[in-house]
Amino acid sequence: MVAIPHTSHLTPLTSLLSWTILLAPLCAAVLIQLVGIHRRRLSATLAVAALVTSFACAGWLFLQTLGNPVILPYELSVSWISLPGLAVPFGIFMDRLSLLMTLVVTGVGSAIFIYSIGYMADDHAYSRFFGVLSLFAFSMLTIVLSNNWIELFMGWELVGCCSYLLIGHWYERPSAAEAGKKAFMVNRVADFGFFIGILALWAISSPLASERTFHFQTLQERLPGLAQQGFVPFALLPLIGLLLFCGPLGKSAQFPLHVWLPDAMEGPTPVSALIHAATMVAAGVYLLCRSFWLFASVPQVLTTIMWVGGLTAFLSACLAFVENDLKRILAYSTLSQLGYMVMALGLGGPTAGMYHLTTHAFFKALLFLAAGSVIHGTHEQDIWKLGGLLRPMPWTSGAFLIGGLALCGFPGLSGFFSKDEILVLAHERNLALYWLGTLTAGMTAFYIARAWFVAFTGKTRGHPPATLAGYGAGGHESPPVMIGPLVLLAALSVVGGYLGIPRFLEEHGGGFHWLVAGTSLAVVTVGLGLAWLIYKRQAISAQQLVQALALPYSFLQRRYYIDEIYAWYVATIQQKLIAGLCAWVERHVIIGLAVNGTARLTQALGRLIRLCQTGRIQTYALAFLIGIIWLLSIPLGR
């Protein structure tokens, strides 16, 4: 059954709060650019106050929903694009899915915004940072609350633009500038296919051109009937599904378009936390959930989605094994966890995917902010240059430990419940993916424990020399404005699994699968134990393992050579072949033939005509005589 939105019982206050959720960050971004660009404290205050206001309004709606569930769903809209045969409103569609996502974006985002006050305190572009951050929040909320595909796509592209600006915030560094461009260009490739899918969806929305629509609810009501009546070609829906999946393939950084996400670590750490936890990469998973009714009608597309997600989860976890940068380890972890979510969607479990998205937002934001606290206190993010942080940075160390345990699915923490929901789903529907996901869970426990033991409890190993072993111990704890969000997110990472998120989405809870939970716990224990033996007790030599596995280790260090393959494709296929062919056509066909050829033809005709102008009276008299004879001969010929 399709839930029909209604507004008859909505109060003016509910409408006002709904619009406030969406527009408050936009107002902050505009005001920062107009009056706060040179006022550091004002810019931060506007950005934080706006997002906290959005979170408070979303919280009020949530409490109203608990007391009166009939409020949802509802829709609000104003006229936006109005052309003959095309009407696109700008609106808000609020149901349980969008309300939950709004709470995640504004709640986790507010903690990150507050944290940024301390982390970015010495940054020369402080006000610009908060202005773009507010625009980023507005863009993500536009995706979440939109009621049609065009509005969603506008927010989708704004998110991409803001990510480019934030990842390249320190554009004076070539690596940051390149990372911003890489994120922007990779997502443009994916978004091209996504936009073609949106246009194709609009084209089949009605046999009559005047009734075609981009509206979510209308499409959901209308398309199944059109398909049954034969108005939609059989092969077209799978093609549209694959084109729409191009959007999540780029935004949620699924293989093989994952390459931009690790490089995004060049941006400030709060940006990494925001992108990886609550906003940009979560947009792809949210889109799959929002349009799941469409994907559910094309099982072959769901099969593609689940295998892309499963392989992304496994392959990304492998890359985290050989990474030494603390933030990049977490970036590959994000790729892996996003793979779990996409796999859940492909297996037909949008609730499981959203459940893990929500808990992941808690503990991944916690991990990134804890990593940022380490960088703030030590000015270092290579785990082999850290060590002994537990004593000088107890709050940061405790936060990272809680986030790491939640990530690997330690019993009782939020990640344990949401990850096992996905594994239970895989156990029921695809055993191959279940075992792949279970193996990935053990790998996750290993690489996050490796980061903990080396950076927080271990000593410096390998290079640089051991004389720098005390560098990490010289770190200092972060200020309260940064520690406060860590404590809040740590609490959410502990209790997130008990908040009844699946019940809120489906109005019923799932069962507990002891076999899946026990197997998952066993592999996690093995992963933690191996990391402890290698990096804490040093009972197994990490250096000898690297030497014994030199070939696969080198292969992983080169990131499966995917970046090199893309570089070869750009240099050989695009620049030499495609661009070379286009240059040849331009030079020889367009310029040589069309432009210069026309000029030469005109010149030749001019020379030919010039021969007729001899300046001799005899020649003109002869031509005149020939013309008269020809005119006189016409009547005779008839």
mmCIF file of N, CA, C and O in Angstrom, residues 209-275:
data_model
loop_
_atom_site.group_PDB
_atom_site.id
_atom_site.type_symbol
_atom_site.label_atom_id
_atom_site.label_comp_id
_atom_site.label_asym_id
_atom_site.label_seq_id
_atom_site.Cartn_x
_atom_site.Cartn_y
_atom_site.Cartn_z
ATOM 1 N N ALA A 209 2.103 13.336 -22.650
ATOM 2 C CA ALA A 209 3.212 14.218 -22.316
ATOM 3 C C ALA A 209 2.817 15.264 -21.279
ATOM 4 O O ALA A 209 3.624 15.650 -20.432
ATOM 5 N N SER A 210 1.580 15.718 -21.302
ATOM 6 C CA SER A 210 1.143 16.768 -20.383
ATOM 7 C C SER A 210 0.990 16.273 -18.948
ATOM 8 O O SER A 210 0.902 17.084 -18.025
ATOM 9 N N GLU A 211 0.956 14.941 -18.737
ATOM 10 C CA GLU A 211 0.746 14.390 -17.397
ATOM 11 C C GLU A 211 2.012 13.781 -16.800
ATOM 12 O O GLU A 211 1.964 13.202 -15.712
ATOM 13 N N ARG A 212 3.140 13.925 -17.471
ATOM 14 C CA ARG A 212 4.375 13.358 -16.943
ATOM 15 C C ARG A 212 4.821 14.143 -15.704
ATOM 16 O O ARG A 212 4.564 15.334 -15.591
ATOM 17 N N THR A 213 5.496 13.430 -14.802
ATOM 18 C CA THR A 213 5.801 14.041 -13.507
ATOM 19 C C THR A 213 7.120 13.521 -12.942
ATOM 20 O O THR A 213 7.578 12.434 -13.307
ATOM 21 N N PHE A 214 7.697 14.328 -12.049
ATOM 22 C CA PHE A 214 8.871 13.926 -11.268
ATOM 23 C C PHE A 214 8.501 13.642 -9.822
ATOM 24 O O PHE A 214 9.381 13.340 -9.017
ATOM 25 N N HIS A 215 7.242 13.731 -9.476
ATOM 26 C CA HIS A 215 6.784 13.654 -8.093
ATOM 27 C C HIS A 215 6.891 12.226 -7.559
ATOM 28 O O HIS A 215 6.418 11.270 -8.181
ATOM 29 N N PHE A 216 7.520 12.064 -6.386
ATOM 30 C CA PHE A 216 7.767 10.736 -5.828
ATOM 31 C C PHE A 216 6.479 9.924 -5.672
ATOM 32 O O PHE A 216 6.363 8.800 -6.170
ATOM 33 N N GLN A 217 5.520 10.475 -4.945
ATOM 34 C CA GLN A 217 4.317 9.726 -4.609
ATOM 35 C C GLN A 217 3.496 9.399 -5.842
ATOM 36 O O GLN A 217 2.945 8.297 -5.965
ATOM 37 N N THR A 218 3.392 10.335 -6.775
ATOM 38 C CA THR A 218 2.638 10.080 -8.002
ATOM 39 C C THR A 218 3.279 8.959 -8.810
ATOM 40 O O THR A 218 2.592 8.077 -9.338
ATOM 41 N N LEU A 219 4.593 8.984 -8.918
ATOM 42 C CA LEU A 219 5.299 7.915 -9.633
ATOM 43 C C LEU A 219 5.083 6.571 -8.957
ATOM 44 O O LEU A 219 4.858 5.550 -9.622
ATOM 45 N N GLN A 220 5.123 6.551 -7.630
ATOM 46 C CA GLN A 220 4.940 5.299 -6.905
ATOM 47 C C GLN A 220 3.537 4.741 -7.101
ATOM 48 O O GLN A 220 3.343 3.522 -7.172
ATOM 49 N N GLU A 221 2.568 5.606 -7.208
ATOM 50 C CA GLU A 221 1.194 5.159 -7.424
ATOM 51 C C GLU A 221 0.947 4.734 -8.868
ATOM 52 O O GLU A 221 0.194 3.794 -9.129
ATOM 53 N N ARG A 222 1.590 5.427 -9.799
ATOM 54 C CA ARG A 222 1.219 5.290 -11.203
ATOM 55 C C ARG A 222 2.003 4.214 -11.953
ATOM 56 O O ARG A 222 1.436 3.473 -12.770
ATOM 57 N N LEU A 223 3.306 4.086 -11.702
ATOM 58 C CA LEU A 223 4.153 3.231 -12.532
ATOM 59 C C LEU A 223 3.784 1.752 -12.503
ATOM 60 O O LEU A 223 3.819 1.097 -13.550
ATOM 61 N N PRO A 224 3.465 1.171 -11.326
ATOM 62 C CA PRO A 224 3.092 -0.255 -11.362
ATOM 63 C C PRO A 224 1.917 -0.537 -12.298
ATOM 64 O O PRO A 224 1.933 -1.528 -13.042
ATOM 65 N N GLY A 225 0.915 0.334 -12.290
ATOM 66 C CA GLY A 225 -0.221 0.151 -13.186
ATOM 67 C C GLY A 225 0.170 0.300 -14.643
ATOM 68 O O GLY A 225 -0.285 -0.470 -15.497
ATOM 69 N N LEU A 226 1.008 1.276 -14.949
ATOM 70 C CA LEU A 226 1.449 1.460 -16.330
ATOM 71 C C LEU A 226 2.248 0.257 -16.818
ATOM 72 O O LEU A 226 2.120 -0.148 -17.974
ATOM 73 N N ALA A 227 3.060 -0.309 -15.924
ATOM 74 C CA ALA A 227 3.839 -1.489 -16.307
ATOM 75 C C ALA A 227 2.929 -2.675 -16.590
ATOM 76 O O ALA A 227 3.146 -3.429 -17.549
ATOM 77 N N GLN A 228 1.899 -2.852 -15.764
ATOM 78 C CA GLN A 228 0.968 -3.956 -15.964
ATOM 79 C C GLN A 228 0.175 -3.790 -17.253
ATOM 80 O O GLN A 228 -0.163 -4.767 -17.921
ATOM 81 N N GLN A 229 -0.124 -2.549 -17.623
ATOM 82 C CA GLN A 229 -0.896 -2.284 -18.836
ATOM 83 C C GLN A 229 -0.038 -2.297 -20.096
ATOM 84 O O GLN A 229 -0.561 -2.147 -21.200
ATOM 85 N N GLY A 230 1.268 -2.465 -19.945
ATOM 86 C CA GLY A 230 2.143 -2.565 -21.099
ATOM 87 C C GLY A 230 2.634 -1.242 -21.650
ATOM 88 O O GLY A 230 3.227 -1.209 -22.736
ATOM 89 N N PHE A 231 2.423 -0.153 -20.923
ATOM 90 C CA PHE A 231 2.900 1.145 -21.391
ATOM 91 C C PHE A 231 4.401 1.325 -21.153
ATOM 92 O O PHE A 231 5.009 2.235 -21.723
ATOM 93 N N VAL A 232 4.990 0.488 -20.303
ATOM 94 C CA VAL A 232 6.419 0.578 -20.013
ATOM 95 C C VAL A 232 7.098 -0.650 -20.616
ATOM 96 O O VAL A 232 6.766 -1.783 -20.247
ATOM 97 N N PRO A 233 8.026 -0.487 -21.553
ATOM 98 C CA PRO A 233 8.726 -1.642 -22.136
ATOM 99 C C PRO A 233 9.381 -2.501 -21.057
ATOM 100 O O PRO A 233 9.898 -1.987 -20.057
ATOM 101 N N PHE A 234 9.380 -3.789 -21.275
ATOM 102 C CA PHE A 234 9.846 -4.746 -20.260
ATOM 103 C C PHE A 234 11.301 -4.488 -19.855
ATOM 104 O O PHE A 234 11.650 -4.578 -18.683
ATOM 105 N N ALA A 235 12.148 -4.168 -20.821
ATOM 106 C CA ALA A 235 13.578 -4.006 -20.525
ATOM 107 C C ALA A 235 13.931 -2.614 -20.015
ATOM 108 O O ALA A 235 15.077 -2.375 -19.621
ATOM 109 N N LEU A 236 12.968 -1.690 -20.014
ATOM 110 C CA LEU A 236 13.284 -0.312 -19.676
ATOM 111 C C LEU A 236 13.439 -0.096 -18.174
ATOM 112 O O LEU A 236 14.332 0.644 -17.739
ATOM 113 N N LEU A 237 12.599 -0.740 -17.355
ATOM 114 C CA LEU A 237 12.697 -0.544 -15.908
ATOM 115 C C LEU A 237 14.045 -1.005 -15.342
ATOM 116 O O LEU A 237 14.644 -0.296 -14.523
ATOM 117 N N PRO A 238 14.573 -2.177 -15.731
ATOM 118 C CA PRO A 238 15.921 -2.531 -15.255
ATOM 119 C C PRO A 238 16.988 -1.521 -15.671
ATOM 120 O O PRO A 238 17.888 -1.203 -14.884
ATOM 121 N N LEU A 239 16.884 -1.007 -16.890
ATOM 122 C CA LEU A 239 17.849 -0.013 -17.348
ATOM 123 C C LEU A 239 17.743 1.268 -16.510
ATOM 124 O O LEU A 239 18.766 1.837 -16.095
ATOM 125 N N ILE A 240 16.527 1.702 -16.237
ATOM 126 C CA ILE A 240 16.335 2.895 -15.401
ATOM 127 C C ILE A 240 16.867 2.639 -13.997
ATOM 128 O O ILE A 240 17.500 3.511 -13.394
ATOM 129 N N GLY A 241 16.624 1.432 -13.469
ATOM 130 C CA GLY A 241 17.135 1.100 -12.150
ATOM 131 C C GLY A 241 18.652 1.178 -12.084
ATOM 132 O O GLY A 241 19.221 1.719 -11.131
ATOM 133 N N LEU A 242 19.328 0.664 -13.114
ATOM 134 C CA LEU A 242 20.795 0.727 -13.138
ATOM 135 C C LEU A 242 21.286 2.161 -13.274
ATOM 136 O O LEU A 242 22.289 2.553 -12.655
ATOM 137 N N LEU A 243 20.594 2.964 -14.090
ATOM 138 C CA LEU A 243 20.987 4.368 -14.236
ATOM 139 C C LEU A 243 20.808 5.130 -12.922
ATOM 140 O O LEU A 243 21.670 5.928 -12.530
ATOM 141 N N LEU A 244 19.703 4.878 -12.228
ATOM 142 C CA LEU A 244 19.491 5.541 -10.936
ATOM 143 C C LEU A 244 20.527 5.080 -9.914
ATOM 144 O O LEU A 244 20.947 5.863 -9.051
ATOM 145 N N PHE A 245 20.946 3.831 -10.010
ATOM 146 C CA PHE A 245 21.957 3.318 -9.084
ATOM 147 C C PHE A 245 23.311 3.970 -9.314
ATOM 148 O O PHE A 245 24.178 3.941 -8.426
ATOM 149 N N CYS A 246 23.520 4.577 -10.486
ATOM 150 C CA CYS A 246 24.774 5.299 -10.723
ATOM 151 C C CYS A 246 24.962 6.400 -9.690
ATOM 152 O O CYS A 246 26.102 6.697 -9.298
ATOM 153 N N GLY A 247 23.859 7.044 -9.245
ATOM 154 C CA GLY A 247 23.966 8.087 -8.236
ATOM 155 C C GLY A 247 24.575 7.584 -6.945
ATOM 156 O O GLY A 247 25.616 8.096 -6.492
ATOM 157 N N PRO A 248 23.985 6.563 -6.300
ATOM 158 C CA PRO A 248 24.605 5.984 -5.109
ATOM 159 C C PRO A 248 25.986 5.394 -5.364
ATOM 160 O O PRO A 248 26.837 5.395 -4.473
ATOM 161 N N LEU A 249 26.233 4.895 -6.568
ATOM 162 C CA LEU A 249 27.550 4.340 -6.884
ATOM 163 C C LEU A 249 28.644 5.388 -6.703
ATOM 164 O O LEU A 249 29.744 5.084 -6.228
ATOM 165 N N GLY A 250 28.324 6.651 -7.066
ATOM 166 C CA GLY A 250 29.295 7.721 -6.893
ATOM 167 C C GLY A 250 29.266 8.337 -5.513
ATOM 168 O O GLY A 250 30.291 8.429 -4.831
ATOM 169 N N LYS A 251 28.084 8.745 -5.050
ATOM 170 C CA LYS A 251 27.991 9.441 -3.765
ATOM 171 C C LYS A 251 28.376 8.535 -2.600
ATOM 172 O O LYS A 251 29.032 8.975 -1.659
ATOM 173 N N SER A 252 27.945 7.280 -2.629
ATOM 174 C CA SER A 252 28.289 6.350 -1.557
ATOM 175 C C SER A 252 29.566 5.590 -1.844
ATOM 176 O O SER A 252 29.884 4.615 -1.151
ATOM 177 N N ALA A 253 30.286 6.004 -2.882
ATOM 178 C CA ALA A 253 31.651 5.527 -3.156
ATOM 179 C C ALA A 253 31.746 4.012 -3.213
ATOM 180 O O ALA A 253 32.584 3.403 -2.555
ATOM 181 N N GLN A 254 30.901 3.403 -4.038
ATOM 182 C CA GLN A 254 30.975 1.964 -4.224
ATOM 183 C C GLN A 254 31.954 1.626 -5.352
ATOM 184 O O GLN A 254 32.176 2.415 -6.259
ATOM 185 N N PHE A 255 32.567 0.439 -5.261
ATOM 186 C CA PHE A 255 33.492 0.014 -6.309
ATOM 187 C C PHE A 255 32.755 -0.004 -7.646
ATOM 188 O O PHE A 255 31.609 -0.463 -7.711
ATOM 189 N N PRO A 256 33.371 0.492 -8.714
ATOM 190 C CA PRO A 256 34.751 0.975 -8.803
ATOM 191 C C PRO A 256 34.889 2.504 -8.700
ATOM 192 O O PRO A 256 35.950 3.025 -9.030
ATOM 193 N N LEU A 257 33.838 3.209 -8.284
ATOM 194 C CA LEU A 257 33.904 4.672 -8.167
ATOM 195 C C LEU A 257 34.195 5.105 -6.737
ATOM 196 O O LEU A 257 33.764 6.166 -6.295
ATOM 197 N N HIS A 258 34.954 4.296 -6.027
ATOM 198 C CA HIS A 258 35.274 4.579 -4.633
ATOM 199 C C HIS A 258 36.510 5.439 -4.468
ATOM 200 O O HIS A 258 36.818 5.877 -3.348
ATOM 201 N N VAL A 259 37.227 5.705 -5.540
ATOM 202 C CA VAL A 259 38.586 6.219 -5.433
ATOM 203 C C VAL A 259 38.672 7.622 -4.836
ATOM 204 O O VAL A 259 39.725 8.036 -4.343
ATOM 205 N N TRP A 260 37.559 8.372 -4.873
ATOM 206 C CA TRP A 260 37.632 9.744 -4.372
ATOM 207 C C TRP A 260 37.588 9.814 -2.844
ATOM 208 O O TRP A 260 38.100 10.773 -2.246
ATOM 209 N N LEU A 261 36.995 8.815 -2.193
ATOM 210 C CA LEU A 261 36.727 8.939 -0.760
ATOM 211 C C LEU A 261 37.990 8.926 0.105
ATOM 212 O O LEU A 261 38.118 9.762 1.011
ATOM 213 N N PRO A 262 38.957 8.021 -0.108
ATOM 214 C CA PRO A 262 40.180 8.103 0.712
ATOM 215 C C PRO A 262 40.924 9.420 0.528
ATOM 216 O O PRO A 262 41.455 9.984 1.488
ATOM 217 N N ASP A 263 40.953 9.940 -0.700
ATOM 218 C CA ASP A 263 41.647 11.205 -0.937
ATOM 219 C C ASP A 263 40.928 12.385 -0.298
ATOM 220 O O ASP A 263 41.524 13.442 -0.086
ATOM 221 N N ALA A 264 39.637 12.210 0.011
ATOM 222 C CA ALA A 264 38.884 13.288 0.664
ATOM 223 C C ALA A 264 39.403 13.589 2.059
ATOM 224 O O ALA A 264 39.014 14.591 2.663
ATOM 225 N N MET A 265 40.303 12.735 2.581
ATOM 226 C CA MET A 265 40.895 12.984 3.901
ATOM 227 C C MET A 265 41.818 14.201 3.904
ATOM 228 O O MET A 265 42.287 14.629 4.957
ATOM 229 N N GLU A 266 42.071 14.783 2.735
ATOM 230 C CA GLU A 266 42.891 15.991 2.666
ATOM 231 C C GLU A 266 42.160 17.198 3.256
ATOM 232 O O GLU A 266 42.782 18.196 3.589
ATOM 233 N N GLY A 267 40.845 17.101 3.382
ATOM 234 C CA GLY A 267 40.088 18.192 3.976
ATOM 235 C C GLY A 267 40.207 18.183 5.487
ATOM 236 O O GLY A 267 40.723 17.243 6.093
ATOM 237 N N PRO A 268 39.725 19.238 6.160
ATOM 238 C CA PRO A 268 39.728 19.258 7.630
ATOM 239 C C PRO A 268 38.960 18.074 8.203
ATOM 240 O O PRO A 268 37.988 17.602 7.606
ATOM 241 N N THR A 269 39.379 17.598 9.357
ATOM 242 C CA THR A 269 38.765 16.412 9.947
ATOM 243 C C THR A 269 37.259 16.550 10.182
ATOM 244 O O THR A 269 36.521 15.585 9.967
ATOM 245 N N PRO A 270 36.730 17.709 10.628
ATOM 246 C CA PRO A 270 35.267 17.818 10.736
ATOM 247 C C PRO A 270 34.554 17.575 9.412
ATOM 248 O O PRO A 270 33.443 17.026 9.396
ATOM 249 N N VAL A 271 35.185 17.972 8.314
ATOM 250 C CA VAL A 271 34.598 17.696 6.998
ATOM 251 C C VAL A 271 34.566 16.198 6.752
ATOM 252 O O VAL A 271 33.566 15.645 6.263
ATOM 253 N N SER A 272 35.652 15.513 7.092
ATOM 254 C CA SER A 272 35.687 14.057 6.931
ATOM 255 C C SER A 272 34.581 13.406 7.747
ATOM 256 O O SER A 272 33.896 12.498 7.271
ATOM 257 N N ALA A 273 34.404 13.868 8.988
ATOM 258 C CA ALA A 273 33.357 13.307 9.842
ATOM 259 C C ALA A 273 31.984 13.559 9.253
ATOM 260 O O ALA A 273 31.119 12.669 9.236
ATOM 261 N N LEU A 274 31.759 14.762 8.746
ATOM 262 C CA LEU A 274 30.441 15.111 8.208
ATOM 263 C C LEU A 274 30.144 14.321 6.938
ATOM 264 O O LEU A 274 29.041 13.786 6.760
ATOM 265 N N ILE A 275 31.131 14.236 6.045
ATOM 266 C CA ILE A 275 30.928 13.511 4.787
ATOM 267 C C ILE A 275 30.741 12.023 5.040
ATOM 268 O O ILE A 275 29.865 11.376 4.458
#
